[in-house]
Tab-separated table of C-alpha atoms and ligand atoms in Angstrom:
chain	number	residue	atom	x	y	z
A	1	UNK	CA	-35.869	-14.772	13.169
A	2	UNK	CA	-34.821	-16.380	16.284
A	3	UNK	CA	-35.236	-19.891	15.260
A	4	UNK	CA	-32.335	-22.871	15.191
A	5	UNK	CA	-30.829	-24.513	12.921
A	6	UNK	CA	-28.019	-26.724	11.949
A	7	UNK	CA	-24.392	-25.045	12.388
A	8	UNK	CA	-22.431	-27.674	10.395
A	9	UNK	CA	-21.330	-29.516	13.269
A	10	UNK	CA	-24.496	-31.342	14.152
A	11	UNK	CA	-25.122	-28.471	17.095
A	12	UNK	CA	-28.166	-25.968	16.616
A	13	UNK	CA	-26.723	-22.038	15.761
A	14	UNK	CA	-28.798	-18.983	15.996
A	15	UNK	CA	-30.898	-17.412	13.030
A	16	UNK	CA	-29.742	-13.797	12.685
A	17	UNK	CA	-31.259	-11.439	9.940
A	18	UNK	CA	-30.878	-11.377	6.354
A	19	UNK	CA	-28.221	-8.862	5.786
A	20	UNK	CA	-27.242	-9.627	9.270
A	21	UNK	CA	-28.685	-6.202	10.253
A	22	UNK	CA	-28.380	-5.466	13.866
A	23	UNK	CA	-26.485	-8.624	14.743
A	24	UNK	CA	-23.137	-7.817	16.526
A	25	UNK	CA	-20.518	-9.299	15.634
A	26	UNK	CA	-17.249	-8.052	17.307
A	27	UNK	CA	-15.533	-5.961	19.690
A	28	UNK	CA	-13.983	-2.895	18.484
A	29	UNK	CA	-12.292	0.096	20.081
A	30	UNK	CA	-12.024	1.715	16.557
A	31	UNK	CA	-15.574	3.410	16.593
A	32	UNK	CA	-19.022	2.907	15.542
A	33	UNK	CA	-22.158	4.737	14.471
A	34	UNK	CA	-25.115	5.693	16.157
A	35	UNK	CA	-27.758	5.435	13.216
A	36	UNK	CA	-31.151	6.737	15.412
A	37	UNK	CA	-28.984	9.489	16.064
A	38	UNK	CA	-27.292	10.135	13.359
A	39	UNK	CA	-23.426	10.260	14.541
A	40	UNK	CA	-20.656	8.449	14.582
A	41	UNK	CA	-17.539	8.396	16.240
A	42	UNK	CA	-13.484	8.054	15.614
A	43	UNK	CA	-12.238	6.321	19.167
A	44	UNK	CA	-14.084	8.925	21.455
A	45	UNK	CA	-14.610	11.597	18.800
A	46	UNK	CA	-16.805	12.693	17.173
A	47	UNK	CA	-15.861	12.140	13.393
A	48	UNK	CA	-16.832	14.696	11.894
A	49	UNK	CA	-15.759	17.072	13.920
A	50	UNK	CA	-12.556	15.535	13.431
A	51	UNK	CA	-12.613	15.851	9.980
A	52	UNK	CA	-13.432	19.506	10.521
A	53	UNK	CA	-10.344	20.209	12.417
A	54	UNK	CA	-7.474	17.836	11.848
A	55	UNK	CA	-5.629	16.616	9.404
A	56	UNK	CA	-5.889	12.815	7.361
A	57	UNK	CA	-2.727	12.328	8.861
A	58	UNK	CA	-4.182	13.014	12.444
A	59	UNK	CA	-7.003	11.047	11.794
A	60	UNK	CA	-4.529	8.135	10.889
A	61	UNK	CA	-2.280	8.356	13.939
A	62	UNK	CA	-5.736	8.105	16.201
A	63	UNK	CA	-6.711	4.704	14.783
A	64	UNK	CA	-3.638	3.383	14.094
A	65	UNK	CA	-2.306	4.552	18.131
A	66	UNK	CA	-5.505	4.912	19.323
A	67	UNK	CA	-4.816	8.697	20.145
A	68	UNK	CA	-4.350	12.366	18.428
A	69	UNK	CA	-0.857	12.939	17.926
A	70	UNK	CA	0.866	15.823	19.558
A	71	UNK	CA	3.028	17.685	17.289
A	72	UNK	CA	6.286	15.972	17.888
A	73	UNK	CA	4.304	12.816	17.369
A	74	UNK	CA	2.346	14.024	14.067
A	75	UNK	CA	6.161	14.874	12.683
A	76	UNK	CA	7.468	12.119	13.762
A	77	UNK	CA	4.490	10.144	11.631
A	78	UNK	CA	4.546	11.941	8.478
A	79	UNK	CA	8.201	11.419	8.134
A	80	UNK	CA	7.390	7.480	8.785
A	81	UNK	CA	4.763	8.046	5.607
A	82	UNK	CA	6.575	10.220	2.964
A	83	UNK	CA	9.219	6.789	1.915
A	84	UNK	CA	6.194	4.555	2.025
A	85	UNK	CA	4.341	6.495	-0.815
A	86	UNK	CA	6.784	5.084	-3.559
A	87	UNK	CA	6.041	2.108	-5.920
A	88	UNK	CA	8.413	-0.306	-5.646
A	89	UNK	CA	10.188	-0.566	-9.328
A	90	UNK	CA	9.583	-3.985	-9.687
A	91	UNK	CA	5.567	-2.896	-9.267
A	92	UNK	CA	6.392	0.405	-11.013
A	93	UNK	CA	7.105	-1.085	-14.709
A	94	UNK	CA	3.593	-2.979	-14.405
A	95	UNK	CA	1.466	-0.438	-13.456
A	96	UNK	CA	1.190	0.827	-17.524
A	97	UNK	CA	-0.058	-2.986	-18.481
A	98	UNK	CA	-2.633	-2.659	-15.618
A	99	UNK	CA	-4.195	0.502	-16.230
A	100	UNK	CA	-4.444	-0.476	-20.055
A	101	UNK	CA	-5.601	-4.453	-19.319
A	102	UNK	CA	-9.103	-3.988	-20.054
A	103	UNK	CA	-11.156	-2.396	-22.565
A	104	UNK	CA	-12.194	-0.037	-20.330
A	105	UNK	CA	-10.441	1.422	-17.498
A	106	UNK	CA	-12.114	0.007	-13.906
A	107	UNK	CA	-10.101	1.680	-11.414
A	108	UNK	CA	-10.929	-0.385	-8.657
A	109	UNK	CA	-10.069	-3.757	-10.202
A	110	UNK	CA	-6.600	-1.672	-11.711
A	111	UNK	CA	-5.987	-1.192	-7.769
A	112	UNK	CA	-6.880	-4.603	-6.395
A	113	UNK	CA	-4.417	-5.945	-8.812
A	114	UNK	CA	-1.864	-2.872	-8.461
A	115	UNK	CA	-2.273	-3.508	-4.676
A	116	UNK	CA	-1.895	-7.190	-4.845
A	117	UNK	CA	1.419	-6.949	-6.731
A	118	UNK	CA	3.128	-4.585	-4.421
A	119	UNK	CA	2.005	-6.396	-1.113
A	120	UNK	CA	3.490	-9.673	-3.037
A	121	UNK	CA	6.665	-7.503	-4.033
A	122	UNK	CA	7.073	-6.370	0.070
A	123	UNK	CA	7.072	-10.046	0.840
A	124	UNK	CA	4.376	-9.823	2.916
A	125	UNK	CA	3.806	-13.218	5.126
A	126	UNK	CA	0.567	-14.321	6.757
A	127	UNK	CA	-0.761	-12.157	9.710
A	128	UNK	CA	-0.876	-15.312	11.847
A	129	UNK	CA	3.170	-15.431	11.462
A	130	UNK	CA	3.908	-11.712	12.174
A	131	UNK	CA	3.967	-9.711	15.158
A	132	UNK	CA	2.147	-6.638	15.853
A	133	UNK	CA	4.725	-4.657	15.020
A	134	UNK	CA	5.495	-5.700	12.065
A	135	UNK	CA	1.831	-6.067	10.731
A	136	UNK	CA	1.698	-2.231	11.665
A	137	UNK	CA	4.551	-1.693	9.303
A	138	UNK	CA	3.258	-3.330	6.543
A	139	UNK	CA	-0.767	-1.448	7.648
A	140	UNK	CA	1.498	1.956	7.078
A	141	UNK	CA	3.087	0.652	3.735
A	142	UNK	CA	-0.591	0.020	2.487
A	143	UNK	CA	-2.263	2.842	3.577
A	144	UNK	CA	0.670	5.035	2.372
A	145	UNK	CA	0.866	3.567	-0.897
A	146	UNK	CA	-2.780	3.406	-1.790
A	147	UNK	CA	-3.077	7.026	-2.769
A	148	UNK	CA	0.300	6.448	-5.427
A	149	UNK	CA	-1.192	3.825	-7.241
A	150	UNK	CA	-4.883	4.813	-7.847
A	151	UNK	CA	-3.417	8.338	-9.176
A	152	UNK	CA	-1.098	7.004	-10.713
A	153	UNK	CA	-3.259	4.524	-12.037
A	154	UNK	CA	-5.670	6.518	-13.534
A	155	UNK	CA	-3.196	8.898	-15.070
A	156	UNK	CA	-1.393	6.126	-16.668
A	157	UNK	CA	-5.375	5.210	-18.451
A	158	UNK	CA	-5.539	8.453	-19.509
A	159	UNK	CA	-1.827	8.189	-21.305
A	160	UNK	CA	-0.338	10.495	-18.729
A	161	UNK	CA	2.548	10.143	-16.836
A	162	UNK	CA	2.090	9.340	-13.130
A	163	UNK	CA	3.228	12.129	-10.878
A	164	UNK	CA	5.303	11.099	-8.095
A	165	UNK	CA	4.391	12.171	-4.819
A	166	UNK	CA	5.448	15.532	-3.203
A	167	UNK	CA	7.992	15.552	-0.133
A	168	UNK	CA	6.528	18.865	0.924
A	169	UNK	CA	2.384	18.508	0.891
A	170	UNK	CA	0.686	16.679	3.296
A	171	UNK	CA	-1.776	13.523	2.951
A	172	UNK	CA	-5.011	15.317	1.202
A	173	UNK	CA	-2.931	17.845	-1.712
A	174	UNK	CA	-0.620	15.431	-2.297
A	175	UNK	CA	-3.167	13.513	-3.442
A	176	UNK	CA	-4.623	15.496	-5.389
A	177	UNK	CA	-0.962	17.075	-6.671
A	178	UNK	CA	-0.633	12.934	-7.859
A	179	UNK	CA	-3.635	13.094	-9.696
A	180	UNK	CA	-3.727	16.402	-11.141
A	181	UNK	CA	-0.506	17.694	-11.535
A	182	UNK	CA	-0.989	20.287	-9.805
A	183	UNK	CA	-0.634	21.777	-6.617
A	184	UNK	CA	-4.195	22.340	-5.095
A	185	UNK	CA	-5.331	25.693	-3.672
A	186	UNK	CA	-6.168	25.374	-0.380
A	187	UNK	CA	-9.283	25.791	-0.150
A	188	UNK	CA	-9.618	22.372	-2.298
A	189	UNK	CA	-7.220	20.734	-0.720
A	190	UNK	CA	-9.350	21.324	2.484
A	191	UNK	CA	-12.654	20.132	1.052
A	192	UNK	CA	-10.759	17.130	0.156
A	193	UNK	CA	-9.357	16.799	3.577
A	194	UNK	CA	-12.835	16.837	5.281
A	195	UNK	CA	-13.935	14.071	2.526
A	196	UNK	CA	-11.321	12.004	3.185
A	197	UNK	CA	-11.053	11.939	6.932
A	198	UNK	CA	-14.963	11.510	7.001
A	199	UNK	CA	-15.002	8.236	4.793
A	200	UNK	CA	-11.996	6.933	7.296
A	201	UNK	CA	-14.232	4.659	8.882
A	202	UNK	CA	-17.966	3.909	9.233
A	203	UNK	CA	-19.007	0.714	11.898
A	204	UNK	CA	-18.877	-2.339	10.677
A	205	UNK	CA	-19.638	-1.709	7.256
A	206	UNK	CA	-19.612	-4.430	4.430
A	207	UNK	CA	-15.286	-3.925	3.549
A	208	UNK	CA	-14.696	-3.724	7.106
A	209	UNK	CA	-16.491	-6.773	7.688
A	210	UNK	CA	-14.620	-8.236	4.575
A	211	UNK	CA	-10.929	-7.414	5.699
A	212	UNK	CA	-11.777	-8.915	9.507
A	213	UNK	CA	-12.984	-12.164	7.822
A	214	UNK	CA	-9.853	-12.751	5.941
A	215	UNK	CA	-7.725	-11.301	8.721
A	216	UNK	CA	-9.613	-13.825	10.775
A	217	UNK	CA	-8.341	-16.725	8.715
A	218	UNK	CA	-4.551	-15.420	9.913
A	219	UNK	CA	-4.360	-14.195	6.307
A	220	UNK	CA	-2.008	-11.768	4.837
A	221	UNK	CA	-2.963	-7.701	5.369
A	222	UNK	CA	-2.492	-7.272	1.547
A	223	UNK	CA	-5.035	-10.622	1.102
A	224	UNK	CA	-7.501	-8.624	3.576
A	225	UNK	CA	-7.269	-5.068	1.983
A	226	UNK	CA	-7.721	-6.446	-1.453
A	227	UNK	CA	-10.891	-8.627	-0.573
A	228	UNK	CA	-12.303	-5.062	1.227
A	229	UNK	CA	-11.843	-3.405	-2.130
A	230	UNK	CA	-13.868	-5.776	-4.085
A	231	UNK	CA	-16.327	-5.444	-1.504
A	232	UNK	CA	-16.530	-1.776	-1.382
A	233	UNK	CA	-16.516	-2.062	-5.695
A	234	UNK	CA	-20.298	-2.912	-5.522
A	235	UNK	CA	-23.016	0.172	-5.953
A	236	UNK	CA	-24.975	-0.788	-2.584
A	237	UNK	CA	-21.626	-0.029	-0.947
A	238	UNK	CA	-19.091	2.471	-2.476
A	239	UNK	CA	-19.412	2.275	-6.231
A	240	UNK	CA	-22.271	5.271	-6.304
A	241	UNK	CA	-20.949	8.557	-5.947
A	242	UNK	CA	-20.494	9.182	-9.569
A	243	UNK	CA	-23.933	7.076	-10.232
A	244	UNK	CA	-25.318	10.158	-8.235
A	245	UNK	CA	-23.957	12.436	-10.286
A	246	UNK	CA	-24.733	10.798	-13.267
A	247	UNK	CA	-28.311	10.935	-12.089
A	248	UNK	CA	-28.276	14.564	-12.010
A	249	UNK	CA	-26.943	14.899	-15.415
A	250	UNK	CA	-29.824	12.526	-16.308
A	251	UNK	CA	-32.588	14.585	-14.732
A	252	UNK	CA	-30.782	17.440	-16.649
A	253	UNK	CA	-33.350	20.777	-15.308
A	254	UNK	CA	-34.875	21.027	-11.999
A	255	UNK	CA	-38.361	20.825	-13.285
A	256	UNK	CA	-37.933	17.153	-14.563
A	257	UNK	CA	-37.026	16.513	-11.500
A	258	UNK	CA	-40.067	15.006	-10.066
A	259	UNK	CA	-41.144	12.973	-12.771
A	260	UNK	CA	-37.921	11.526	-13.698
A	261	UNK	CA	-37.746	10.259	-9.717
A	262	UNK	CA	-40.714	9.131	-9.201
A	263	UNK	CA	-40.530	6.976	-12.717
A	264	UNK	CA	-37.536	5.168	-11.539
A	265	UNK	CA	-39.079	4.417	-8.301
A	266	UNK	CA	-41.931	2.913	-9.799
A	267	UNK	CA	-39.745	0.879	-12.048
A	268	UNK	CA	-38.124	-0.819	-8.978
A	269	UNK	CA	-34.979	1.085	-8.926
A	270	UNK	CA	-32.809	2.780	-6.618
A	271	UNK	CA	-32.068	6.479	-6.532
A	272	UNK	CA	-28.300	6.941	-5.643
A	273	UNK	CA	-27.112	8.495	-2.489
A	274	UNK	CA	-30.123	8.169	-0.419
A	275	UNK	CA	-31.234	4.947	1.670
A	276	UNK	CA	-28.915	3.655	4.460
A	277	UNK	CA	-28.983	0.318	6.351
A	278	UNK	CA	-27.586	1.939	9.327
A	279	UNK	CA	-28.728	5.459	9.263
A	280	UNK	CA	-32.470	6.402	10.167
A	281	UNK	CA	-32.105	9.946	10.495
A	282	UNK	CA	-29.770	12.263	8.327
A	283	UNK	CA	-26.073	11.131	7.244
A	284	UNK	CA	-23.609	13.499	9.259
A	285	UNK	CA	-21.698	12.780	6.700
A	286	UNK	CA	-23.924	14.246	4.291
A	287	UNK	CA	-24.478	17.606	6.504
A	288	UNK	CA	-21.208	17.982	6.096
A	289	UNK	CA	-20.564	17.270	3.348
A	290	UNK	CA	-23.261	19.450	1.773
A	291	UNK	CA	-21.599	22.205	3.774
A	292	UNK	CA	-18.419	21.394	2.323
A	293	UNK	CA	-20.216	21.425	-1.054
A	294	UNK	CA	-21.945	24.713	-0.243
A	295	UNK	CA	-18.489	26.424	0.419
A	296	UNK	CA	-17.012	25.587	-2.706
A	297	UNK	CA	-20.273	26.463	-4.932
A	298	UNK	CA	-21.464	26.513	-8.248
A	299	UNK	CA	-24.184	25.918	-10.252
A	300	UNK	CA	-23.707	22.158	-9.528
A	301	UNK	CA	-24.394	22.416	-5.764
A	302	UNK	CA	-27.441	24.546	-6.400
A	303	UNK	CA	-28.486	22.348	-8.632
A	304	UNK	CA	-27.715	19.574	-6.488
A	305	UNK	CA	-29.671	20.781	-3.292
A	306	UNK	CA	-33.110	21.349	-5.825
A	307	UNK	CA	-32.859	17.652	-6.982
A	308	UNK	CA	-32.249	16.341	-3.444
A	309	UNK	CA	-35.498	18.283	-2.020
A	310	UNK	CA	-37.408	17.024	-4.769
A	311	UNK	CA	-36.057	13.381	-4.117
A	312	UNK	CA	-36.740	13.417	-0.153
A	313	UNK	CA	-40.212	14.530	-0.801
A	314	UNK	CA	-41.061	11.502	-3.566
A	315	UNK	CA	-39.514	8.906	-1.585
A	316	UNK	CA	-41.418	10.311	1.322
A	317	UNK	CA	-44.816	9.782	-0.910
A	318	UNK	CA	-43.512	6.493	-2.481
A	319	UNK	CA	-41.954	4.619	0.106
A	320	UNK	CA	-43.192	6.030	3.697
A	321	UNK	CA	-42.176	4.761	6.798
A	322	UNK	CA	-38.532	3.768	5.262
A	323	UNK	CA	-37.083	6.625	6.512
A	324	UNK	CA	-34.864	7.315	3.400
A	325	UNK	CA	-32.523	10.406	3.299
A	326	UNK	CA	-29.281	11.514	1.562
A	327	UNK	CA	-26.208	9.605	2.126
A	328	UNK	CA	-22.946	10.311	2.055
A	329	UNK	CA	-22.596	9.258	-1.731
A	330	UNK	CA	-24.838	12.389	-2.906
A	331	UNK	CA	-22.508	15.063	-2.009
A	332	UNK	CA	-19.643	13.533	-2.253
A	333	UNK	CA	-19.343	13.619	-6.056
A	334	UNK	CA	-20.551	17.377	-5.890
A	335	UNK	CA	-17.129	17.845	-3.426
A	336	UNK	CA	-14.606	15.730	-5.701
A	337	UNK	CA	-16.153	17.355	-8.894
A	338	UNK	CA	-15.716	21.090	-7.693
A	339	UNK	CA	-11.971	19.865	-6.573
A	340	UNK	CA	-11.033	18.559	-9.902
A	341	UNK	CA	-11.604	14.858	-9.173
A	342	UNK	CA	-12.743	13.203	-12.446
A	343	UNK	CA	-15.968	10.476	-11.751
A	344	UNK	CA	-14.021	7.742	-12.895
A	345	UNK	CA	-11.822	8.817	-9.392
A	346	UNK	CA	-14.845	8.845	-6.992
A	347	UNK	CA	-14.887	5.623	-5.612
A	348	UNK	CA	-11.290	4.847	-5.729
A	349	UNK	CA	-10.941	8.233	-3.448
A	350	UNK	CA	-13.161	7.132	-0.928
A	351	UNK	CA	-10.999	3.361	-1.458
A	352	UNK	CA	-7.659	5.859	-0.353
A	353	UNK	CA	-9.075	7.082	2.895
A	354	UNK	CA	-10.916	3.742	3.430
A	355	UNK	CA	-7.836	2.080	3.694
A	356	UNK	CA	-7.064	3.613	6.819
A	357	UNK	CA	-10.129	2.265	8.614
A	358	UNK	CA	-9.390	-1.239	7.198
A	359	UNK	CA	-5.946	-1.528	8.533
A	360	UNK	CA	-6.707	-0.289	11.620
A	361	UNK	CA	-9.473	-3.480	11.970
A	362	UNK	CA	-7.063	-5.528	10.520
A	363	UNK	CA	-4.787	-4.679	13.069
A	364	UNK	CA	-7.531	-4.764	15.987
A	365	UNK	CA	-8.713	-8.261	15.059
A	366	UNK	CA	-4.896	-9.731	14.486
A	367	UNK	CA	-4.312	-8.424	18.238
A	368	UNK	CA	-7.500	-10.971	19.490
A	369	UNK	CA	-8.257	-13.376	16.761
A	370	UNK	CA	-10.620	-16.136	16.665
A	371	UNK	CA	-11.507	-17.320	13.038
A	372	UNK	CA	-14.937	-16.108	11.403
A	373	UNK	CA	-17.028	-19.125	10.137
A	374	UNK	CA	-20.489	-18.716	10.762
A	375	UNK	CA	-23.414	-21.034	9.036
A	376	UNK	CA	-26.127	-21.184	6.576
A	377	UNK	CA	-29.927	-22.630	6.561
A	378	UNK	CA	-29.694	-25.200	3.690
A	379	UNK	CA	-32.760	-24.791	1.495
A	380	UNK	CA	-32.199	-27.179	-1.225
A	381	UNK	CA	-34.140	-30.769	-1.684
A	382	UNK	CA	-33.103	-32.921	1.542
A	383	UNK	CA	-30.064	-35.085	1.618
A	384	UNK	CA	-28.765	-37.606	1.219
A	385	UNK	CA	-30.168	-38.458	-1.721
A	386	UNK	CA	-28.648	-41.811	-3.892
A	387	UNK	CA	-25.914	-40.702	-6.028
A	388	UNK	CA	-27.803	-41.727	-9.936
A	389	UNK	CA	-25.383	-44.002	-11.863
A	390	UNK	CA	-23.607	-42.363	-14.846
A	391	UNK	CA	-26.035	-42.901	-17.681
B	1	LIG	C1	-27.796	1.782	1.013
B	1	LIG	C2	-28.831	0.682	0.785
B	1	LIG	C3	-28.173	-0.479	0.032
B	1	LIG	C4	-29.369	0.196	2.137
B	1	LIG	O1	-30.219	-0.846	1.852
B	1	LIG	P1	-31.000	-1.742	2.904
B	1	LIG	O2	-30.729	-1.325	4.299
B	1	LIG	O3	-30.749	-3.147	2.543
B	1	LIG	O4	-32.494	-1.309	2.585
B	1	LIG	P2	-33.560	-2.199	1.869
B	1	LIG	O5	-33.008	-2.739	0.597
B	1	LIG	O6	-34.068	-3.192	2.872
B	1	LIG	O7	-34.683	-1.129	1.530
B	1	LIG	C5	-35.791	-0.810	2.371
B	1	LIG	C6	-36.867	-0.154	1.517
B	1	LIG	O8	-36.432	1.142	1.118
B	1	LIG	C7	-36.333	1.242	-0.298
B	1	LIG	N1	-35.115	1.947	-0.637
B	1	LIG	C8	-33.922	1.895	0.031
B	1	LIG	N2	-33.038	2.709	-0.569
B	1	LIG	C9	-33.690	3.280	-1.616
B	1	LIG	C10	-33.278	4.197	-2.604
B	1	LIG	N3	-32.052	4.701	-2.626
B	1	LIG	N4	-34.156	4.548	-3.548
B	1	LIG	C11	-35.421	4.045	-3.540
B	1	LIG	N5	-35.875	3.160	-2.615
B	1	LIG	C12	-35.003	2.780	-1.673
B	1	LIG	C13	-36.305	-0.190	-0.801
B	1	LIG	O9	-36.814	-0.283	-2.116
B	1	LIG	C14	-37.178	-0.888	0.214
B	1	LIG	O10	-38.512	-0.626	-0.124
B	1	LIG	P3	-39.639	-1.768	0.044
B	1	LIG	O11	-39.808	-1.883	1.547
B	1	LIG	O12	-40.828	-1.151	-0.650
B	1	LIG	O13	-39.148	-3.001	-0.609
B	1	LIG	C15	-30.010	1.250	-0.046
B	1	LIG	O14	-30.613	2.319	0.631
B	1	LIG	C16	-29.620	1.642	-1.454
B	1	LIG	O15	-29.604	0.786	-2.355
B	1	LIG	N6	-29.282	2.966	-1.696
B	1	LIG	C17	-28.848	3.411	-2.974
B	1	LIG	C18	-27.389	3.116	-3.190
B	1	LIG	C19	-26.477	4.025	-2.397
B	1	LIG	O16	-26.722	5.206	-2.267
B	1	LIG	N7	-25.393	3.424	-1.883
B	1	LIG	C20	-24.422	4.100	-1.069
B	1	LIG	C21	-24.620	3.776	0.382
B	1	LIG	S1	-23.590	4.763	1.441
């Protein structure tokens, strides 16, 4: 669509497409993906070769300063990190009454609220009063803290004690040190690493989007990192990693594999972890992923890579043309799993490492802000219709 219509002002404003696909709507220095080709970039890297040889911590310090650290810069950073990760005690004696609010235990609300209290408890004022130092102060806090509260979180559903975080272990086994117990092996620490870093960022992705409209409004960084969690809550977005698992437990043996597919296309529905607005062409994230996957092992994996052959080659028959291939939720749940990350964790993972990418857009669009307020094509019965008198 390229027709005009009414912006709300009496001036004509530009039909874009539903879903806004393909419409750009900002600068950004932060990175972007290049979904014909399948890639996509940190800065001027390529991301997932980033995630294959640096550290989340790294990966932080290059959006956050725009470069890799060198090493007196990547100590200098962790050391800024390791106070953030502690609840503050006011926060600390609510988490138990938020991880037990509900009937059941939604780990993403848990953190929006969790998240919400602490940014509220650091006195955090609106990004139009701050400077850009301070904002990065308080983008540090959050991203920092993140990782603390959905472990701890989730331990404190499960009537376990949360574990505080560990001076000595870096980003990726700390977290999973918080969430465990335990201290990782490092070969699962590392599969986690690679996860994380490659969920940093993505483009301008629906959470992204989400945090630079409510930065936009000169909003508070706590106010935008919240709204990008309930965005990335929904399945079209992040909530699907542990609906693709749950999919293979549903298929159950490769040889009902087919059937089972193809009856849930025909019913309207959408397989998880395949289909991608942006990508065309294979996920990188994905390749690696499945790599990753592949490394660790396991029936699961092997089970895994059957299920997604047999799910290329149906949606090739059902839906041709659409170009539909695995996305980064498919393997992602066979990484966490084989690391020890329960399901109920998947999405509030991938929430950890997003955080880093939101702040870093939060902080891009506080340095040049203009406020987001696009339009809409009204569609209801024309106005202005007499108001009836009260009957
Ligand atoms: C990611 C996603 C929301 C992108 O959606 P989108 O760009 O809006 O794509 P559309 O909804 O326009 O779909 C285009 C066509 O492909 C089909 N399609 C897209 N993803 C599909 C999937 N996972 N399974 C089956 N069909 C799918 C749609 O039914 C539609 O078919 P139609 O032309 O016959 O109506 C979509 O692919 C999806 O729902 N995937 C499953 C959820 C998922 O894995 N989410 C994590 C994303 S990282």
């Amino acid at each position: 669509m390229s027709d005009k219509s009414n912006d709300g002002n009496g001036s004509t404003a530009t039909e874009v497409p539903k879903g806004l696909e393909g419409v750009v709507v900002a600068d950004t220095a932060i990175g972007d993906v290049r979904g014909e080709e399948g890639f996509y970039h940190y800065r001027q890297y390529n991301a997932v070769e980033i995630a294959e040889k640096r550290t989340v911590e790294d990966a932080w310090h290059l959006m956050f300063e725009g470069k890799l650290p060198s090493k007196a810069e990547r100590d200098s950073f962790s050391e800024e990190i390791r106070p953030l990760r502690s609840v503050p005690d006011q926060v600390k004696k609510l988490l138990p009454a938020v991880a037990t609010a509900g009937d059941h235990f939604l780990p993403l609300d848990a953190l929006r609220t969790a998240l919400s209290l602490c940014t509220f408890a650091y006195d955090f004022h609106p990004s139009l009063d701050v400077d850009a130092e301070e904002l990065r102060g308080q983008a540090m806090r959050v991203c920092a803290i993140v990782p603390t509260l959905v472990t701890s979180l989730y331990r404190l559903s499960e009537g376990q004690e949360p574990v505080e975080p560990s001076d000595d272990l870096p980003y990726a086994a700390n977290y999973l040190h918080m969430l465990t117990g335990e201290e990782p092996s490092a070969e699962q620490a590392g599969a986690i690493e690679q996860y994380l870093i490659s969920t940093i960022d993505h483009g301008f992705n629906s959470s992204t989007f989400t945090a630079r409209v409510i930065t936009s409004t000169g909003a508070d960084l706590g106010g935008a990192v919240v709204g990008a969690i309930g965005a990335l809550s929904g399945p079209l977005h992040g909530g699907a990693p542990s609906r693709a698992l749950d999919m293979l437990d549903a298929i159950g043996e490769p040889d009902n594999a087919e059937t089972w597919i193809r009856n849930a296309i025909e019913k309207g529905e959408r397989i998880m972890g395949f289909g991608h607005r942006v990508y065309k062409t294979n996920d990188p994230r994905s390749l690696m992923l499945r790599d990753v996957a592949e490394r660790l092992g396991g029936e699961q994996y092997e089970f895994a890579r059957k299920i997604e052959d047999s799910v290329l080659k149906v949606l090739e028959e059902l839906k041709p043309g659409r170009r539909l291939r695995t996305n980064v939720e498919f393997y992602s749940g066979v990484v966490m799993n084989s690391c020890g990350v329960p399901r109920a964790m998947f999405t509030p993972t991938f929430a950890s490492s997003r955080t880093i990418g939101w702040c870093a857009h939060v902080l891009e669009q506080a340095a040049d802000n203009r406020l987001i307020r696009p339009a809409a094509r009204y569609t209801g019965p024309p106005p202005p219709e007499p108001v009836p008198d009260p009957e």
